[in-house]
Amino acid sequence: MIWLIGNKGMLGTELSLLLEKNGMAFTGSDREVDIANPAALKDFAEKAVRPFTWIINCAAYTAVDKAEDDAETCRRLNVDGPGNIAACAKDIGARLIHISTDYVFDGTNTRPYREDDPTNPTGVYGLTKRDGELAVLEHNPRSYIIRTAWLYGKHGNNFVATMLRLMNERDEIKVVDDQRGSPTWAGDLVELLTGIIKAEHRDRKLPYGIYHYTNRGNITWFDFAREIYEDGRRLGLVTKDCGVKPCTSAEYPAKVKRPAYSVLDKTKIQAALGIDIPTWDETLIKYLRLLAQGQGLRENLLYSK
Ligand SMILES: NC(=O)c1ccc[n+]([C@@H]2O[C@H](COP(=O)([O-])OP(=O)(O)OC[C@H]3O[C@@H](n4cnc5c(N)ncnc54)[C@H](OP(=O)(O)O)[C@@H]3O)[C@@H](O)[C@H]2O)c1
């Protein structure tokens, strides 16, 4: 039995749908079981109809700029929360999959970041996510930490949704062209997460520890926006002309400096699971086609592969 924590967030909703589709038994929780409260976690685990053998934690404080003025809450959710979940997992004998981020790095690398590269977060969000990783490993060594980046999906605020909205509203938009990363569809990431569980049952158990997973290839936000526009226009998701122009990060001052380079090296997880990782552009077109086919249709589930 799987306990999916953060089941109402962008990634958590996507994962619920896939678990349901795969017939994998699970229970979800979100804010009603506060991850910063160890007693609430313990109580929930004890009341489960069947013992949890896996916990997947998709809950987090994810408002990157807001975190700068709200460090205490951010730390409660991104450090204390994962530490509590890991301790609870250990108590009940469950394995834990926890999600982390490219923001643990400072973005100064010139080659893709490997799992053992030194971390150096530049803001409160990245710092708390890094400390959350340490808390997980300290409290339950039977844990997997999956770092991902540039996530988008149907069930939350994200770059693709924002771009489609702005492109339908404005005649021109400017998008930063000096930050490079790998756009990642939540639908591909949740396949990976369930793949880790299935691999264990097929005797291809992944060694515990930290892994990187994003879609393959890398581009700037501007390149990504241009592709969203071209595909969106062809598929009727963007219904009018809109100029997409490059700009620098300096033109869009934010509280937290985003990593200029946040490409993650995925060799470790690819080799361990023997998987092929879809490229960002093949996945984007698939995602946009699904959106165009039937927005809001639950049965669409985004998994009609
Ligand atoms: N989005 C990205 O681009 C990105 C990139 C790299 C890594 N990640 C990581 O991926 C994971 C999933 O991200 P996401 O975008 O799906 O996040 P999300 O949409 O913000 O979902 C997080 C969920 O956690 C819930 N939550 C908040 N406080 C809680 C608490 N005290 N107890 C239990 N649940 C609580 C949130 O509820 P409310 O909505 O009511 O607050 C929300 O439903 C996170 O670990 C994030 O750091 C995300």
Coordinates of C-alpha atoms and ligand atoms in Angstrom, one line a residue:
M1 CA 0.0 0.0 0.0
I2 CA 1.4 3.4 -1.0
W3 CA 0.9 6.7 0.9
L4 CA 0.9 9.6 -1.4
I5 CA 1.6 12.8 0.5
G6 CA 0.8 16.1 -1.3
N7 CA -1.9 14.4 -3.5
K8 CA -3.6 17.7 -4.4
G9 CA -0.5 19.5 -5.8
M10 CA 0.6 19.5 -9.4
L11 CA 2.8 16.4 -9.2
G12 CA 0.6 14.7 -6.6
T13 CA -2.6 15.0 -8.7
E14 CA -0.8 13.5 -11.7
L15 CA 0.6 10.7 -9.6
S16 CA -2.9 9.9 -8.2
L17 CA -4.2 9.5 -11.7
L18 CA -1.4 7.2 -12.7
L19 CA -1.6 5.0 -9.6
E20 CA -5.3 4.7 -10.1
K21 CA -4.9 3.8 -13.8
N22 CA -2.2 1.2 -12.9
G23 CA -4.4 -0.3 -10.2
M24 CA -1.7 0.4 -7.6
A25 CA -3.3 0.6 -4.1
F26 CA -2.8 4.0 -2.5
T27 CA -4.1 6.5 0.0
G28 CA -3.5 10.2 -0.5
S29 CA -3.2 13.1 1.9
D30 CA -2.5 16.8 1.6
R31 CA -2.8 19.8 4.0
E32 CA -5.3 17.9 6.2
V33 CA -2.3 15.8 7.4
D34 CA 0.3 18.4 8.2
I35 CA 3.7 17.1 7.4
A36 CA 5.3 19.5 9.9
N37 CA 3.4 17.6 12.7
P38 CA 4.9 14.2 13.5
A39 CA 1.9 13.2 15.6
A40 CA -0.5 13.8 12.7
L41 CA 1.7 11.6 10.4
K42 CA 1.9 8.9 13.0
D43 CA -1.8 8.9 13.6
F44 CA -2.6 8.7 9.9
A45 CA -0.2 5.8 9.4
E46 CA -1.7 3.9 12.3
K47 CA -5.2 4.3 11.1
A48 CA -4.4 3.0 7.6
V49 CA -6.5 0.0 6.6
R50 CA -3.4 -1.8 5.3
P51 CA 0.2 -1.0 6.4
F52 CA 2.1 1.4 4.1
T53 CA 5.0 -0.2 2.4
W54 CA 5.9 3.0 0.4
I55 CA 5.5 6.7 1.0
I56 CA 5.9 9.2 -1.8
N57 CA 6.2 12.8 -0.7
C58 CA 5.1 15.4 -3.2
A59 CA 4.2 18.0 -0.6
A60 CA 6.4 21.0 -0.3
Y61 CA 6.6 24.8 0.0
T62 CA 7.1 25.7 -3.7
A63 CA 6.7 29.5 -3.9
V64 CA 10.3 30.4 -4.7
D65 CA 10.2 34.2 -4.3
K66 CA 7.6 34.2 -1.5
A67 CA 9.9 31.9 0.5
E68 CA 12.4 34.8 0.9
D69 CA 10.0 36.6 3.2
D70 CA 8.5 33.4 4.7
A71 CA 11.6 31.4 5.6
E72 CA 10.2 29.9 8.8
T73 CA 7.1 28.4 7.1
C74 CA 9.3 27.2 4.1
R75 CA 11.7 25.5 6.5
R76 CA 8.8 23.8 8.4
L77 CA 7.5 22.3 5.2
N78 CA 10.7 21.6 3.3
V79 CA 13.0 20.5 6.1
D80 CA 11.0 19.5 9.2
G81 CA 8.2 17.9 7.0
P82 CA 10.5 15.6 5.0
G83 CA 12.4 14.7 8.2
N84 CA 9.2 13.8 10.0
I85 CA 8.0 11.8 7.0
A86 CA 11.3 9.9 6.8
A87 CA 11.2 9.2 10.5
C88 CA 7.6 8.0 10.2
A89 CA 8.6 5.8 7.2
K90 CA 11.3 4.2 9.3
D91 CA 9.0 3.6 12.2
I92 CA 6.5 1.7 10.0
G93 CA 9.1 0.0 7.8
A94 CA 8.1 1.8 4.6
R95 CA 10.5 3.0 1.9
L96 CA 10.3 6.6 1.0
I97 CA 10.5 8.5 -2.3
H98 CA 11.0 12.2 -1.8
I99 CA 11.1 14.9 -4.5
S100 CA 13.8 17.6 -4.6
T101 CA 15.0 20.2 -7.1
D102 CA 17.8 21.6 -9.3
Y103 CA 17.6 24.7 -7.0
V104 CA 20.0 22.9 -4.6
F105 CA 22.7 23.9 -7.1
D106 CA 23.9 27.5 -7.9
G107 CA 23.7 27.1 -11.7
T108 CA 27.4 27.9 -12.4
N109 CA 28.3 24.5 -13.9
T110 CA 29.1 24.2 -17.5
R111 CA 28.2 20.5 -17.7
P112 CA 25.1 18.7 -16.4
Y113 CA 25.0 18.4 -12.6
R114 CA 25.7 14.9 -11.2
E115 CA 24.1 13.7 -8.0
D116 CA 27.4 14.0 -6.1
D117 CA 28.3 17.5 -7.3
P118 CA 28.5 19.9 -4.4
T119 CA 25.2 21.7 -3.6
N120 CA 25.2 25.5 -3.2
P121 CA 21.6 26.9 -3.1
T122 CA 21.2 30.6 -3.6
G123 CA 17.8 31.2 -2.0
V124 CA 15.6 30.1 0.9
Y125 CA 13.7 27.6 -1.2
G126 CA 16.8 25.9 -2.6
L127 CA 18.5 25.9 0.8
T128 CA 15.5 24.3 2.6
K129 CA 15.1 21.7 -0.2
R130 CA 18.8 20.8 0.3
D131 CA 18.4 20.6 4.0
G132 CA 15.2 18.5 3.5
E133 CA 17.3 16.0 1.5
L134 CA 19.8 15.8 4.4
A135 CA 16.9 15.3 6.9
V136 CA 15.4 12.5 4.8
L137 CA 18.8 10.7 4.5
E138 CA 19.4 11.1 8.2
H139 CA 16.1 9.8 9.4
N140 CA 15.5 6.9 6.9
P141 CA 18.4 5.5 4.9
R142 CA 15.8 3.4 2.9
S143 CA 14.9 6.5 0.9
Y144 CA 15.1 7.7 -2.7
I145 CA 15.5 11.4 -3.4
I146 CA 14.5 12.4 -6.9
R147 CA 15.7 15.8 -8.0
T148 CA 13.8 17.3 -10.9
A149 CA 13.4 20.7 -12.6
W150 CA 11.2 22.9 -14.8
L151 CA 8.1 20.8 -14.0
Y152 CA 4.9 21.4 -15.8
G153 CA 1.6 19.6 -15.9
K154 CA -2.1 20.0 -16.1
H155 CA -2.9 20.5 -12.4
G156 CA -1.0 23.5 -11.2
N157 CA 0.5 26.8 -12.0
N158 CA 3.4 26.3 -14.3
F159 CA 5.3 27.8 -17.3
V160 CA 3.3 26.1 -20.1
A161 CA 0.0 27.2 -18.6
T162 CA 1.2 30.7 -18.1
M163 CA 2.6 31.0 -21.6
L164 CA -0.6 29.7 -23.3
R165 CA -2.6 32.2 -21.3
L166 CA -0.4 35.1 -22.1
M167 CA -0.1 34.2 -25.7
N168 CA -3.8 34.3 -26.0
E169 CA -4.0 37.7 -24.2
R170 CA -1.1 39.7 -25.5
D171 CA 0.4 40.8 -28.8
E172 CA 3.9 40.3 -27.6
I173 CA 5.7 38.6 -24.7
K174 CA 9.3 38.6 -23.6
V175 CA 10.9 35.5 -22.2
V176 CA 14.4 35.1 -20.6
D177 CA 17.0 33.7 -22.8
D178 CA 19.9 33.3 -20.3
Q179 CA 18.6 30.5 -18.2
R180 CA 19.1 26.9 -19.5
G181 CA 17.4 23.8 -18.2
S182 CA 15.3 20.8 -19.1
P183 CA 11.5 21.2 -19.2
T184 CA 9.9 18.1 -17.6
W185 CA 6.4 16.9 -17.9
A186 CA 4.9 15.8 -14.6
G187 CA 3.3 12.8 -16.5
D188 CA 6.8 11.5 -17.3
L189 CA 8.1 12.0 -13.8
V190 CA 5.2 10.1 -12.3
E191 CA 5.9 7.2 -14.7
L192 CA 9.4 7.2 -13.3
L193 CA 8.2 7.2 -9.7
T194 CA 5.9 4.3 -10.2
G195 CA 8.7 2.6 -12.2
I196 CA 10.9 2.7 -9.1
I197 CA 8.2 0.8 -7.1
K198 CA 7.6 -1.7 -9.9
A199 CA 11.4 -2.3 -10.4
E200 CA 11.6 -3.4 -6.8
H201 CA 8.9 -6.0 -7.4
R202 CA 10.7 -7.2 -10.5
D203 CA 14.0 -7.7 -8.6
R204 CA 15.6 -4.7 -10.3
K205 CA 15.8 -2.8 -7.0
L206 CA 17.3 0.6 -7.2
P207 CA 20.0 1.3 -4.6
Y208 CA 18.8 3.9 -2.2
G209 CA 20.1 7.5 -2.5
I210 CA 19.8 10.6 -4.7
Y211 CA 18.9 10.5 -8.4
H212 CA 18.3 13.1 -11.1
Y213 CA 15.3 13.0 -13.4
T214 CA 14.1 15.5 -16.0
N215 CA 13.1 15.2 -19.7
R216 CA 16.1 14.9 -22.0
G217 CA 17.7 17.8 -23.8
N218 CA 18.1 21.3 -22.7
I219 CA 17.0 24.8 -23.8
T220 CA 16.4 28.3 -22.5
W221 CA 13.0 29.5 -21.3
F222 CA 12.8 31.6 -24.5
D223 CA 13.4 28.5 -26.7
F224 CA 10.7 26.7 -24.7
A225 CA 8.2 29.5 -25.1
R226 CA 8.8 29.7 -28.8
E227 CA 8.1 25.9 -29.1
I228 CA 5.0 26.2 -27.0
Y229 CA 3.8 29.0 -29.3
E230 CA 4.5 27.2 -32.5
D231 CA 2.9 23.9 -31.3
G232 CA 0.1 25.8 -29.5
R233 CA -0.7 27.7 -32.7
R234 CA -0.8 24.6 -34.8
L235 CA -3.0 22.8 -32.3
G236 CA -5.4 25.7 -31.8
L237 CA -4.4 26.2 -28.2
V238 CA -3.2 29.7 -29.1
T239 CA -5.8 31.4 -31.2
K240 CA -4.1 34.6 -32.3
D241 CA -0.6 35.9 -33.3
C242 CA 1.7 36.8 -30.5
G243 CA 5.4 37.9 -30.8
V244 CA 7.7 35.9 -28.6
K245 CA 10.9 37.9 -27.9
P246 CA 14.1 37.0 -26.0
C247 CA 15.2 39.1 -23.0
T248 CA 17.7 38.8 -20.2
S249 CA 17.0 37.9 -16.5
A250 CA 18.1 41.5 -15.6
E251 CA 14.9 42.7 -17.3
Y252 CA 12.8 40.5 -15.0
P253 CA 14.2 41.2 -11.5
A254 CA 13.0 38.6 -9.0
K255 CA 13.7 38.1 -5.3
V256 CA 15.7 35.0 -6.0
K257 CA 18.3 34.7 -8.7
R258 CA 17.4 31.6 -10.8
P259 CA 20.2 29.2 -11.7
A260 CA 21.6 30.2 -15.1
Y261 CA 22.3 26.5 -15.9
S262 CA 20.2 23.8 -14.2
V263 CA 20.7 20.8 -16.5
L264 CA 20.8 17.6 -14.5
D265 CA 22.8 14.5 -15.5
K266 CA 20.5 11.5 -15.6
T267 CA 23.0 8.8 -16.4
K268 CA 22.7 7.2 -12.9
I269 CA 18.9 6.6 -13.0
Q270 CA 19.0 5.6 -16.6
A271 CA 21.6 3.0 -16.0
A272 CA 20.1 1.7 -12.8
L273 CA 16.6 1.2 -14.2
G274 CA 17.5 0.6 -17.8
I275 CA 15.1 3.3 -19.0
D276 CA 14.8 5.6 -22.0
I277 CA 14.0 9.2 -21.1
P278 CA 11.7 11.1 -23.5
T279 CA 13.1 14.3 -24.9
W280 CA 11.5 17.6 -23.8
D281 CA 10.2 18.4 -27.3
E282 CA 8.5 15.0 -28.0
T283 CA 6.9 15.2 -24.6
L284 CA 5.7 18.8 -25.0
I285 CA 3.9 18.1 -28.3
K286 CA 2.3 15.0 -26.8
Y287 CA 1.2 17.0 -23.8
L288 CA -0.2 19.9 -25.9
R289 CA -2.0 17.4 -28.2
L290 CA -3.7 15.9 -25.1
L291 CA -4.7 19.4 -23.9
A292 CA -6.1 20.2 -27.3
Q293 CA -8.0 16.9 -27.5
G294 CA -10.1 17.4 -24.4
Q295 CA -9.2 19.9 -21.7
G296 CA -10.8 19.0 -18.4
L297 CA -11.8 15.5 -19.4
R298 CA -10.9 13.3 -16.5
E299 CA -10.8 10.2 -18.6
N300 CA -8.2 11.8 -20.7
L301 CA -5.8 11.3 -17.8
L302 CA -3.0 12.5 -19.9
Y303 CA -1.8 9.0 -20.3
S304 CA -3.2 7.8 -23.6
K305 CA 0.2 6.6 -24.8
Ligands
LIG1 N1 7.1 22.8 -9.8 C1 8.4 22.8 -10.3 O1 8.8 23.4 -11.3 C2 9.4 21.9 -9.5 C3 10.7 21.8 -10.0 C4 11.6 21.0 -9.3 C5 11.2 20.3 -8.1 N2 9.9 20.4 -7.7 C6 9.5 19.7 -6.5 O2 8.5 18.8 -6.9 C7 7.6 18.5 -5.8 C8 6.1 18.7 -6.2 O3 6.0 20.1 -6.7 P1 4.6 20.7 -7.2 O4 4.9 21.7 -8.2 O5 3.7 19.5 -7.5 O6 4.1 21.4 -5.8 P2 2.7 22.0 -5.4 O7 1.8 22.0 -6.6 O8 3.0 23.3 -4.7 O9 2.1 20.9 -4.4 C9 2.5 20.8 -3.1 C10 1.3 20.3 -2.2 O10 1.7 20.2 -0.9 C11 0.6 20.7 -0.1 N3 1.0 21.2 1.2 C12 1.4 22.4 1.6 N4 1.6 22.5 2.9 C13 1.4 21.2 3.4 C14 1.5 20.6 4.7 N5 1.9 21.3 5.8 N6 1.2 19.3 4.8 C15 0.8 18.6 3.7 N7 0.7 19.1 2.5 C16 1.0 20.4 2.3 C17 0.2 21.9 -1.0 O11 -1.1 22.4 -0.5 P3 -1.4 24.0 -0.9 O12 -1.5 24.1 -2.4 O13 -2.8 24.2 -0.2 O14 -0.3 24.8 -0.3 C18 0.1 21.2 -2.3 O15 -1.1 20.5 -2.5 C19 8.1 19.5 -4.7 O16 8.9 18.8 -3.8 C20 8.9 20.5 -5.4 O17 9.9 21.1 -4.6 C21 9.0 21.2 -8.4

